[in-house]
Coordinates of C-alpha atoms and ligand atoms in Angstrom, one line a residue:
M1 CA 302.8 147.5 205.6
D2 CA 302.0 149.1 208.9
P3 CA 305.3 149.6 210.8
A4 CA 305.7 147.6 214.0
V5 CA 305.8 149.6 217.2
D6 CA 308.8 148.8 219.3
P7 CA 307.1 147.7 222.5
T8 CA 310.2 148.7 224.6
T9 CA 309.7 152.3 223.6
T10 CA 306.2 152.6 225.0
S11 CA 305.3 154.2 228.3
A12 CA 303.5 151.0 229.2
W13 CA 306.9 149.1 229.0
A14 CA 308.5 151.6 231.3
A15 CA 305.6 151.3 233.7
L16 CA 305.9 147.5 233.7
G17 CA 309.6 147.8 234.5
A18 CA 308.7 149.7 237.7
D19 CA 305.9 147.1 238.4
A20 CA 308.5 144.4 238.2
E21 CA 310.4 145.9 241.2
R22 CA 307.2 145.9 243.2
I23 CA 306.3 142.3 242.3
R24 CA 309.8 141.0 243.1
A25 CA 309.4 142.4 246.5
T26 CA 306.1 140.7 247.2
T27 CA 304.7 137.2 247.3
L28 CA 301.7 135.3 246.1
R29 CA 300.9 134.7 249.7
A30 CA 300.7 138.5 250.3
L31 CA 298.8 139.1 247.1
F32 CA 296.1 136.6 248.1
A33 CA 296.1 137.8 251.7
N34 CA 295.5 141.4 250.6
D35 CA 292.7 140.6 248.2
P36 CA 290.2 138.0 249.2
G37 CA 288.4 138.4 245.9
R38 CA 291.5 137.7 243.8
A39 CA 290.8 134.1 242.7
E40 CA 287.3 135.0 241.7
A41 CA 288.2 138.2 239.9
M42 CA 291.0 136.5 237.9
T43 CA 289.0 133.4 236.8
Y44 CA 287.6 133.4 233.3
E45 CA 285.1 131.0 231.7
V46 CA 285.2 130.7 227.9
A47 CA 283.8 127.9 225.7
G48 CA 283.9 125.2 228.4
I49 CA 287.3 126.2 229.7
C50 CA 287.8 127.7 233.1
A51 CA 291.1 129.6 233.4
D52 CA 292.3 130.7 236.8
L53 CA 295.0 133.3 236.3
S54 CA 295.2 134.3 240.0
K55 CA 298.4 132.3 240.8
N56 CA 300.4 134.4 238.4
L57 CA 302.9 137.0 239.7
V58 CA 300.8 140.0 238.9
D59 CA 298.7 142.6 240.6
D60 CA 296.1 145.0 239.2
G61 CA 298.8 147.5 238.2
V62 CA 300.7 144.9 236.1
I63 CA 297.5 143.8 234.3
E64 CA 296.6 147.4 233.6
H65 CA 300.0 148.2 232.1
L66 CA 300.0 144.9 230.1
L67 CA 296.7 146.0 228.6
D68 CA 298.2 149.4 227.9
L69 CA 301.0 147.6 226.1
A70 CA 298.6 145.7 224.0
R71 CA 296.8 148.9 223.0
A72 CA 300.1 150.8 222.3
T73 CA 301.3 148.0 220.0
G74 CA 298.0 147.7 218.2
V75 CA 297.1 144.1 219.1
E76 CA 293.4 144.7 218.4
A77 CA 294.0 146.3 215.0
R78 CA 296.2 143.4 214.0
R79 CA 293.7 140.9 215.2
D80 CA 291.0 142.6 213.2
A81 CA 293.3 142.6 210.1
M82 CA 293.7 138.8 210.4
F83 CA 290.0 138.2 210.7
R84 CA 289.4 140.5 207.7
G85 CA 291.9 138.5 205.5
D86 CA 294.6 141.1 205.2
R87 CA 298.0 139.8 204.2
I88 CA 299.5 140.0 207.7
N89 CA 302.1 137.3 207.0
T90 CA 304.2 139.9 205.4
S91 CA 307.4 138.0 204.8
E92 CA 305.5 135.5 202.7
D93 CA 302.9 138.0 201.5
R94 CA 300.0 135.7 202.6
R95 CA 296.8 136.1 204.3
V96 CA 296.4 134.3 207.7
L97 CA 292.9 132.7 207.6
H98 CA 292.9 129.6 209.8
I99 CA 289.9 131.2 211.4
A100 CA 288.0 130.7 208.1
L101 CA 288.3 127.0 208.5
R102 CA 285.8 127.0 211.4
I103 CA 283.2 129.5 210.2
P104 CA 279.9 127.7 210.9
P105 CA 277.9 126.2 208.0
G106 CA 276.1 128.9 206.1
G107 CA 278.5 131.6 207.1
S108 CA 280.7 133.6 204.8
L109 CA 284.0 135.5 204.7
V110 CA 284.4 137.5 201.5
V111 CA 288.0 138.4 200.7
D112 CA 288.7 140.2 197.4
G113 CA 285.2 139.4 196.2
H114 CA 285.6 135.7 196.9
D115 CA 283.8 133.7 199.7
V116 CA 286.6 131.6 201.2
A117 CA 284.1 130.1 203.7
A118 CA 282.3 128.5 200.7
D119 CA 285.6 126.9 199.6
V120 CA 286.1 125.6 203.1
A121 CA 282.5 124.2 203.2
A122 CA 283.0 122.4 199.9
V123 CA 286.2 120.6 201.1
L124 CA 284.5 119.7 204.4
E125 CA 281.7 118.2 202.4
S126 CA 283.9 116.0 200.4
M127 CA 285.9 115.0 203.4
G128 CA 282.7 114.2 205.2
D129 CA 281.4 112.1 202.2
F130 CA 284.7 110.1 202.1
T131 CA 284.6 109.7 205.8
D132 CA 281.1 108.3 205.8
A133 CA 282.0 106.0 203.0
V134 CA 285.0 104.5 204.8
R135 CA 283.2 104.2 208.1
S136 CA 280.1 102.6 206.6
G137 CA 282.1 100.2 204.4
A138 CA 280.9 101.7 201.1
W139 CA 284.6 102.4 200.4
R140 CA 286.6 99.3 200.9
G141 CA 290.1 98.0 200.1
V142 CA 291.0 96.1 196.9
T143 CA 290.3 92.7 198.6
G144 CA 286.8 93.9 199.6
E145 CA 287.7 94.3 203.3
R146 CA 286.8 97.4 205.4
L147 CA 289.6 99.9 206.0
T148 CA 290.0 100.1 209.8
T149 CA 293.6 101.4 210.3
I150 CA 294.5 104.9 209.1
V151 CA 298.2 105.6 208.5
N152 CA 298.9 109.3 208.4
I153 CA 302.2 110.2 206.7
G154 CA 303.2 113.8 207.3
I155 CA 305.6 115.8 209.4
G156 CA 305.6 119.1 211.4
G157 CA 302.2 120.8 211.0
S158 CA 301.0 117.8 208.9
F159 CA 301.6 115.5 211.8
L160 CA 301.6 117.1 215.3
G161 CA 298.0 118.2 215.3
P162 CA 296.5 115.0 213.9
K163 CA 298.6 112.9 216.3
M164 CA 297.6 115.0 219.3
A165 CA 293.9 114.9 218.3
A166 CA 294.0 111.2 217.8
E167 CA 295.1 110.7 221.3
A168 CA 293.0 113.4 222.9
L169 CA 289.9 112.2 221.2
R170 CA 290.3 108.5 221.9
R171 CA 287.0 108.5 223.7
S172 CA 285.2 110.0 220.7
T173 CA 286.7 107.6 218.2
A174 CA 284.5 104.9 216.7
A175 CA 285.1 101.4 217.9
G176 CA 287.3 99.4 215.6
L177 CA 289.1 102.4 214.0
S178 CA 292.6 103.4 214.9
A179 CA 295.4 105.6 213.5
R180 CA 299.2 105.3 213.3
F181 CA 301.6 108.1 212.3
I182 CA 304.8 108.2 210.3
A183 CA 306.7 111.5 210.4
N184 CA 310.4 111.0 210.7
V185 CA 312.5 110.1 207.7
D186 CA 314.1 107.5 210.0
G187 CA 313.0 104.1 208.5
A188 CA 312.4 102.9 212.0
D189 CA 309.4 105.2 212.2
A190 CA 307.8 103.5 209.2
E191 CA 308.8 100.1 210.4
R192 CA 307.2 100.6 213.8
A193 CA 304.0 102.1 212.4
L194 CA 303.5 99.3 209.8
S195 CA 304.5 96.5 212.2
G196 CA 301.6 94.1 212.6
L197 CA 299.4 96.0 210.1
D198 CA 297.4 94.2 207.4
P199 CA 297.7 96.2 204.1
A200 CA 294.2 94.9 203.1
T201 CA 292.6 96.9 206.0
T202 CA 294.9 100.0 205.9
L203 CA 294.0 103.4 204.5
V204 CA 297.0 105.7 204.0
V205 CA 296.6 109.5 204.2
V206 CA 299.6 111.3 202.7
S207 CA 299.4 114.7 204.4
S208 CA 301.6 117.4 202.9
K209 CA 300.7 121.0 202.1
T210 CA 303.5 121.3 199.6
F211 CA 303.7 117.6 198.6
T212 CA 307.5 118.1 198.2
T213 CA 308.6 117.6 201.8
L214 CA 311.6 115.2 201.7
E215 CA 310.6 113.1 204.8
T216 CA 307.0 112.7 203.7
M217 CA 307.7 111.9 200.1
A218 CA 310.3 109.3 201.2
N219 CA 307.8 107.7 203.6
A220 CA 305.0 107.8 201.0
H221 CA 307.1 105.8 198.7
V222 CA 308.0 103.3 201.4
V223 CA 304.4 102.8 202.3
R224 CA 303.2 102.6 198.6
D225 CA 305.7 99.8 198.1
W226 CA 304.5 98.0 201.2
L227 CA 300.9 98.3 199.9
T228 CA 301.6 97.3 196.3
D229 CA 304.0 94.4 197.2
A230 CA 301.1 92.9 199.1
L231 CA 298.1 93.9 197.0
G232 CA 299.3 94.9 193.6
E233 CA 299.4 98.2 191.8
G234 CA 295.6 98.6 192.0
A235 CA 296.0 99.1 195.8
V236 CA 297.0 102.8 195.4
A237 CA 293.6 103.9 194.2
R238 CA 291.7 102.3 197.1
H239 CA 294.2 102.5 199.9
M240 CA 295.9 105.9 199.4
V241 CA 294.5 109.4 199.5
A242 CA 296.3 112.8 199.8
V243 CA 295.8 116.0 201.6
S244 CA 297.6 118.9 199.9
T245 CA 297.6 122.3 198.2
N246 CA 299.6 120.9 195.3
A247 CA 297.3 119.0 192.9
E248 CA 300.0 118.6 190.3
A249 CA 302.5 116.8 192.6
V250 CA 299.7 114.6 194.0
A251 CA 298.8 113.5 190.5
A252 CA 302.5 112.9 189.7
F253 CA 302.7 110.6 192.7
G254 CA 299.8 108.6 191.3
I255 CA 297.0 109.6 193.5
D256 CA 293.8 110.4 191.7
A257 CA 292.4 114.0 191.8
G258 CA 289.2 112.6 193.3
S259 CA 291.2 111.2 196.3
M260 CA 292.8 114.5 197.1
F261 CA 291.5 116.9 199.7
G262 CA 292.7 120.5 199.3
F263 CA 293.4 123.5 201.4
W264 CA 295.0 126.9 200.8
D265 CA 298.2 128.8 201.3
F266 CA 296.4 131.0 203.8
V267 CA 296.5 128.1 206.3
G268 CA 299.9 127.7 207.9
G269 CA 301.1 124.2 208.6
R270 CA 301.0 124.6 212.4
Y271 CA 297.5 126.1 212.1
S272 CA 296.1 123.3 209.9
M273 CA 294.8 120.5 212.1
D274 CA 291.3 121.8 211.5
S275 CA 291.8 121.9 207.7
A276 CA 291.8 118.8 205.4
I277 CA 295.1 118.0 207.3
G278 CA 292.6 116.8 209.9
L279 CA 291.2 114.1 207.6
S280 CA 292.6 111.3 209.9
T281 CA 290.9 113.1 212.8
M282 CA 287.6 113.1 210.9
L283 CA 287.9 109.5 210.0
L284 CA 288.4 108.6 213.6
I285 CA 285.7 110.8 215.2
G286 CA 283.3 111.1 212.3
R287 CA 282.1 114.2 210.4
E288 CA 279.8 115.3 213.2
G289 CA 282.6 115.0 215.7
F290 CA 284.8 117.1 213.4
A291 CA 282.1 119.7 213.1
D292 CA 281.9 119.8 216.9
M293 CA 285.7 120.4 217.0
L294 CA 285.3 123.3 214.5
A295 CA 282.5 124.7 216.7
G296 CA 284.9 124.7 219.7
F297 CA 287.5 126.6 217.6
H298 CA 284.9 129.0 216.4
A299 CA 283.6 129.7 219.9
M300 CA 287.1 130.8 221.0
D301 CA 287.6 132.8 217.8
R302 CA 284.4 134.8 218.5
H303 CA 285.6 135.4 222.1
F304 CA 289.0 136.5 220.9
A305 CA 287.5 138.8 218.2
T306 CA 284.9 140.5 220.3
A307 CA 285.6 140.3 224.1
P308 CA 287.0 143.5 225.6
L309 CA 290.7 143.4 226.2
E310 CA 290.4 143.1 230.0
E311 CA 288.2 140.0 229.7
N312 CA 289.9 138.5 226.6
L313 CA 291.4 135.3 227.7
P314 CA 293.8 134.7 224.8
I315 CA 295.0 138.3 225.1
L316 CA 295.5 138.0 228.8
L317 CA 297.4 134.7 228.5
G318 CA 299.6 136.1 225.7
L319 CA 300.4 139.2 227.8
L320 CA 301.4 137.1 230.8
R321 CA 304.0 135.3 228.6
I322 CA 305.4 138.7 227.7
W323 CA 305.4 139.8 231.3
Y324 CA 307.4 136.8 232.4
S325 CA 310.0 136.9 229.6
G326 CA 310.3 140.7 229.4
F327 CA 310.3 141.6 233.1
L328 CA 310.9 138.6 235.3
G329 CA 313.6 136.8 233.4
A330 CA 311.7 133.6 232.5
Q331 CA 313.2 131.7 229.6
S332 CA 310.6 128.9 229.2
L333 CA 307.0 128.0 229.6
G334 CA 306.0 124.6 231.0
V335 CA 302.8 123.0 229.8
M336 CA 301.7 120.1 232.0
P337 CA 298.5 118.4 231.1
Y338 CA 297.1 116.3 233.9
S339 CA 295.6 113.9 231.4
S340 CA 297.4 111.1 229.5
D341 CA 295.0 111.7 226.6
L342 CA 296.5 115.2 226.3
G343 CA 300.0 113.8 226.4
E344 CA 300.9 115.1 222.9
L345 CA 299.7 118.6 223.7
P346 CA 303.2 119.9 224.8
A347 CA 304.8 118.7 221.5
Y348 CA 302.0 120.3 219.5
L349 CA 302.4 123.6 221.4
Q350 CA 306.1 123.5 221.0
Q351 CA 305.6 123.9 217.3
L352 CA 302.8 126.4 217.6
E353 CA 304.6 128.7 220.0
M354 CA 308.2 128.3 219.0
E355 CA 307.8 128.2 215.2
S356 CA 305.5 131.1 215.4
N357 CA 307.3 133.4 217.8
G358 CA 310.9 132.2 217.8
K359 CA 311.9 135.2 215.7
G360 CA 314.7 137.7 216.0
V361 CA 313.5 140.4 213.6
T362 CA 310.4 142.5 213.5
R363 CA 307.9 142.2 210.6
D364 CA 309.6 145.2 209.1
G365 CA 313.0 143.6 209.3
R366 CA 314.6 145.3 212.3
P367 CA 316.2 143.3 215.2
V368 CA 313.7 142.9 218.0
S369 CA 314.5 144.7 221.2
A370 CA 313.2 142.2 223.8
D371 CA 313.3 138.4 224.1
T372 CA 310.6 136.8 222.0
G373 CA 308.8 133.5 222.3
P374 CA 309.5 131.3 225.3
I375 CA 311.0 127.8 225.1
V376 CA 308.0 125.5 225.5
W377 CA 308.3 122.1 227.1
G378 CA 306.2 119.7 229.2
E379 CA 305.1 116.3 230.1
P380 CA 301.8 114.9 231.4
G381 CA 301.4 115.1 235.2
T382 CA 301.8 113.2 237.4
D383 CA 304.8 111.7 235.5
G384 CA 306.7 115.0 235.6
Q385 CA 306.2 115.3 239.4
H386 CA 308.4 112.2 239.9
S387 CA 311.3 113.8 237.9
F388 CA 311.7 117.5 237.0
Y389 CA 309.3 119.0 239.4
Q390 CA 312.2 119.1 241.8
L391 CA 313.6 122.1 239.8
L392 CA 310.2 123.7 239.6
H393 CA 309.7 123.7 243.3
Q394 CA 313.2 124.4 244.6
G395 CA 315.4 125.3 241.7
T396 CA 316.8 128.8 240.9
R397 CA 314.9 129.4 237.7
L398 CA 311.5 130.9 237.2
V399 CA 309.4 128.6 235.0
P400 CA 305.8 129.8 234.6
L401 CA 303.4 126.8 234.1
D402 CA 300.2 126.1 232.4
L403 CA 298.6 123.3 234.4
I404 CA 295.8 121.7 232.4
G405 CA 293.1 119.3 233.8
V406 CA 289.9 117.8 232.7
L407 CA 287.0 117.7 235.2
A408 CA 285.1 114.7 233.8
P409 CA 287.0 111.4 234.1
L410 CA 288.5 110.0 230.9
S411 CA 288.4 106.4 232.0
E412 CA 286.2 104.1 234.1
H413 CA 288.7 104.3 237.0
H414 CA 287.1 107.2 238.9
A415 CA 289.3 106.8 242.0
S416 CA 292.4 107.3 239.9
H417 CA 290.8 110.4 238.4
D418 CA 290.3 111.8 241.9
Q419 CA 294.0 111.2 242.6
L420 CA 295.0 112.8 239.3
M421 CA 293.0 115.9 240.0
A422 CA 294.2 116.1 243.6
N423 CA 297.8 116.1 242.3
L424 CA 297.0 118.9 239.9
I425 CA 295.4 121.1 242.4
A426 CA 297.9 120.4 245.2
Q427 CA 300.8 121.1 242.9
A428 CA 299.4 124.5 241.9
E429 CA 299.0 125.3 245.6
A430 CA 302.4 124.2 246.7
L431 CA 304.1 126.0 243.8
A432 CA 302.4 129.2 244.6
F433 CA 302.5 129.2 248.4
G434 CA 305.4 126.9 249.2
R435 CA 306.2 125.8 252.8
S436 CA 308.1 128.3 254.9
A437 CA 311.0 127.3 257.3
E438 CA 308.7 128.0 260.2
E439 CA 306.0 125.7 258.9
V440 CA 308.5 123.0 258.2
A441 CA 310.1 123.2 261.6
A442 CA 306.6 123.3 263.2
A443 CA 305.8 120.0 261.4
G444 CA 308.6 118.4 263.4
V445 CA 311.3 118.3 260.7
P446 CA 314.8 118.0 262.4
S447 CA 316.5 121.4 262.3
H448 CA 319.4 120.2 260.2
Q449 CA 316.9 119.3 257.4
V450 CA 314.7 122.4 257.5
A451 CA 316.7 124.3 254.8
F452 CA 316.4 121.4 252.4
R453 CA 312.7 120.8 253.1
T454 CA 311.6 124.4 252.8
F455 CA 309.7 125.4 249.6
P456 CA 310.0 129.1 248.7
G457 CA 306.8 129.2 246.7
N458 CA 306.0 132.2 244.5
R459 CA 306.2 129.9 241.4
P460 CA 303.5 131.1 239.0
S461 CA 301.0 128.9 237.2
T462 CA 297.8 129.2 235.2
L463 CA 295.2 126.6 235.9
L464 CA 293.2 125.6 232.8
L465 CA 290.2 123.3 233.6
L466 CA 288.2 121.8 230.8
D467 CA 284.7 120.6 231.8
E468 CA 285.3 117.5 229.6
L469 CA 287.7 116.4 226.9
T470 CA 285.5 116.5 223.7
P471 CA 286.1 117.5 220.1
F472 CA 284.5 120.9 221.1
S473 CA 286.7 121.6 224.1
L474 CA 289.8 120.4 222.3
G475 CA 289.0 122.9 219.5
A476 CA 288.5 125.7 222.0
L477 CA 291.7 124.9 223.8
V478 CA 293.8 124.9 220.6
A479 CA 292.2 128.1 219.4
L480 CA 293.0 129.6 222.9
Y481 CA 296.7 128.8 222.3
E482 CA 296.6 130.0 218.7
H483 CA 295.4 133.4 219.7
E484 CA 297.6 133.8 222.7
V485 CA 300.5 133.1 220.4
F486 CA 299.1 135.7 218.0
T487 CA 298.9 138.2 220.9
Q488 CA 302.5 137.8 221.8
G489 CA 303.6 138.2 218.2
A490 CA 301.5 141.3 217.7
V491 CA 303.1 142.9 220.8
W492 CA 306.6 142.1 219.7
G493 CA 305.8 143.2 216.1
I494 CA 307.1 140.0 214.6
D495 CA 305.6 137.9 211.8
S496 CA 304.2 134.8 213.7
F497 CA 303.3 133.1 210.5
D498 CA 306.5 132.5 208.6
Q499 CA 309.1 129.8 209.4
W500 CA 312.3 130.7 207.6
G501 CA 314.4 129.1 210.3
V502 CA 312.8 125.7 209.5
E503 CA 313.1 126.2 205.7
L504 CA 316.9 126.3 206.1
G505 CA 317.1 122.7 207.3
K506 CA 315.3 121.4 204.3
A507 CA 318.0 122.9 201.9
L508 CA 321.0 122.0 204.1
A509 CA 320.2 118.3 204.3
T510 CA 319.8 117.9 200.6
A511 CA 323.3 119.1 199.9
V512 CA 324.9 116.9 202.5
A513 CA 322.8 113.8 201.5
D514 CA 324.5 113.8 198.1
E515 CA 327.9 113.8 199.8
L516 CA 327.1 110.9 202.1
V517 CA 326.4 108.6 199.1
G518 CA 329.6 109.6 197.2
G519 CA 328.6 112.8 195.4
P520 CA 330.9 115.8 195.1
R521 CA 332.2 117.2 198.3
G522 CA 331.6 120.8 199.1
P523 CA 334.0 123.0 201.2
H524 CA 333.2 122.3 204.9
D525 CA 334.8 123.2 208.2
A526 CA 337.0 120.4 209.6
S527 CA 334.4 119.2 212.1
T528 CA 331.6 118.8 209.4
A529 CA 334.0 117.2 207.0
A530 CA 335.1 114.7 209.6
A531 CA 331.5 113.8 210.4
I532 CA 330.8 113.2 206.7
A533 CA 333.9 111.1 206.3
R534 CA 333.1 109.0 209.3
Y535 CA 329.6 108.3 208.0
R536 CA 330.9 107.5 204.5
A537 CA 333.3 105.0 206.0
A538 CA 330.6 103.4 208.1
R539 CA 328.3 103.3 205.1
A540 CA 330.9 101.4 203.1
R541 CA 330.5 98.5 205.6
W542 CA 326.7 98.0 204.9
A543 CA 325.8 99.8 201.6
Ligands
G6Q601 C1 304.4 124.5 209.9 C2 305.6 124.3 209.1 C3 306.1 122.9 209.0 C4 305.3 122.1 207.9 C5 306.1 120.8 207.6 C6 305.4 119.9 206.6 O1 303.9 125.6 210.1 O2 305.5 125.0 207.9 O3 306.0 122.2 210.2 O4 304.0 121.8 208.4 O5 307.4 121.2 207.1 O6 305.2 120.6 205.4 P1 304.2 120.0 204.3 O7 302.9 119.9 204.9 O8 304.3 120.9 203.1 O9 304.8 118.6 204.0

């Protein structure tokens, strides 16, 4: 394993420390005033996405030293290792090849003498055939009715991507088809998803890489009972399919091998929405739509793999995150899509960023020496403007933002779209440049209110504008985030592809679950023991 370079020991890190002093002493107003070409020079166009980085708290010196940091920590070599199929997920000894999922038809990626792109193409083909059959009505339910509602059962990486895509690609979805999602082991989730549904027209996709995940298996049994109670045992074969890497467990559950769509351990859960985990997406938007989405992913992959560092958008975005957390004290990253259809994007990115880079040891097992991944949060605009934007404009914390907009309207209400985009653009402007006390006073604000109505500005944001929201642009956008996450992890020298912190939860709950229903009690601290006792007492009233 190549040892990770400690980024804080590099000369680039020292130079950035000095840069931070300079940047703290200046303002975005001054940076723009001193450089009329700033906006143009810092705007990048890749795969239908226009990214304006100019409202970030950086100057040329910062960018130069961030790029030096990327070179010193071997970001490009690590990227190349991923694309080659090296086992860069060292703690799990796995390759990291989600990029193989979107190699165009006819392409190949030979790893250890085996063409993984051919495997991917074969699964895509069977997904496509199944999708065509369901959409044409060649595949029907046991009563002979067409299947029009897809229920995806899955959690984490087997849920967040498909859910986000279903909402984002609403306008690319065939009329008459819809999807619902069950993730949480809370029975209310299943109750809500199944409410009003007709089992005879429902297709259930059980999505689980391992096919052992407690929540998913519990929900799969609930839904199987719901189907078979209404339609008989024969319903499973026509109404349930599986997406998994675990053929044995799928068979044991009672789903036929021919109704299973596979993928591989080189695809991490949070990197799997473009694998067979995207079956619900393909059913909604069709095999051609899914191919367009993969083409969008691939376009960004090629950019990431080949563009020089200084023009490489995912690398630049990743380095900006490191700048804010390492040098300007930012704890979080706000992602604000100005599009209701992208409303699930913050939740999707929370997992992608925080499960990938929320790590405290380097890939060779040493404690990290700088803060790692930011806390990611966000809500669609303009909703957020009427609540937490107060803190963003006038609070004491630095919160860098990604503001995301779609140029083409996503509804027939074009006047609303004008308003939506006006809000996006005006917010970015106000956050960056604020309103000085002089400007506020000059606007006629009474002097006793001037302090309260002054906006300091200097609040950084990145403006991401998609030409339109299509399968292609969604793929490109997600790949952009995947690779900026990669960049951060490479600089910090962490393994962005394991998730031991999440694994712990799976083991813990199993032990406590036994105790709640009367099993042997383990030694616990007084607080935990009291919570268990309280629940057992409550349960005695209804069990
Ligand atoms: C993602 C994580 C995690 C995973 C879920 C579901 O990277 O590994 O979110 O996707 O725990 O796992 P299964 O797909 O195996 O059910």
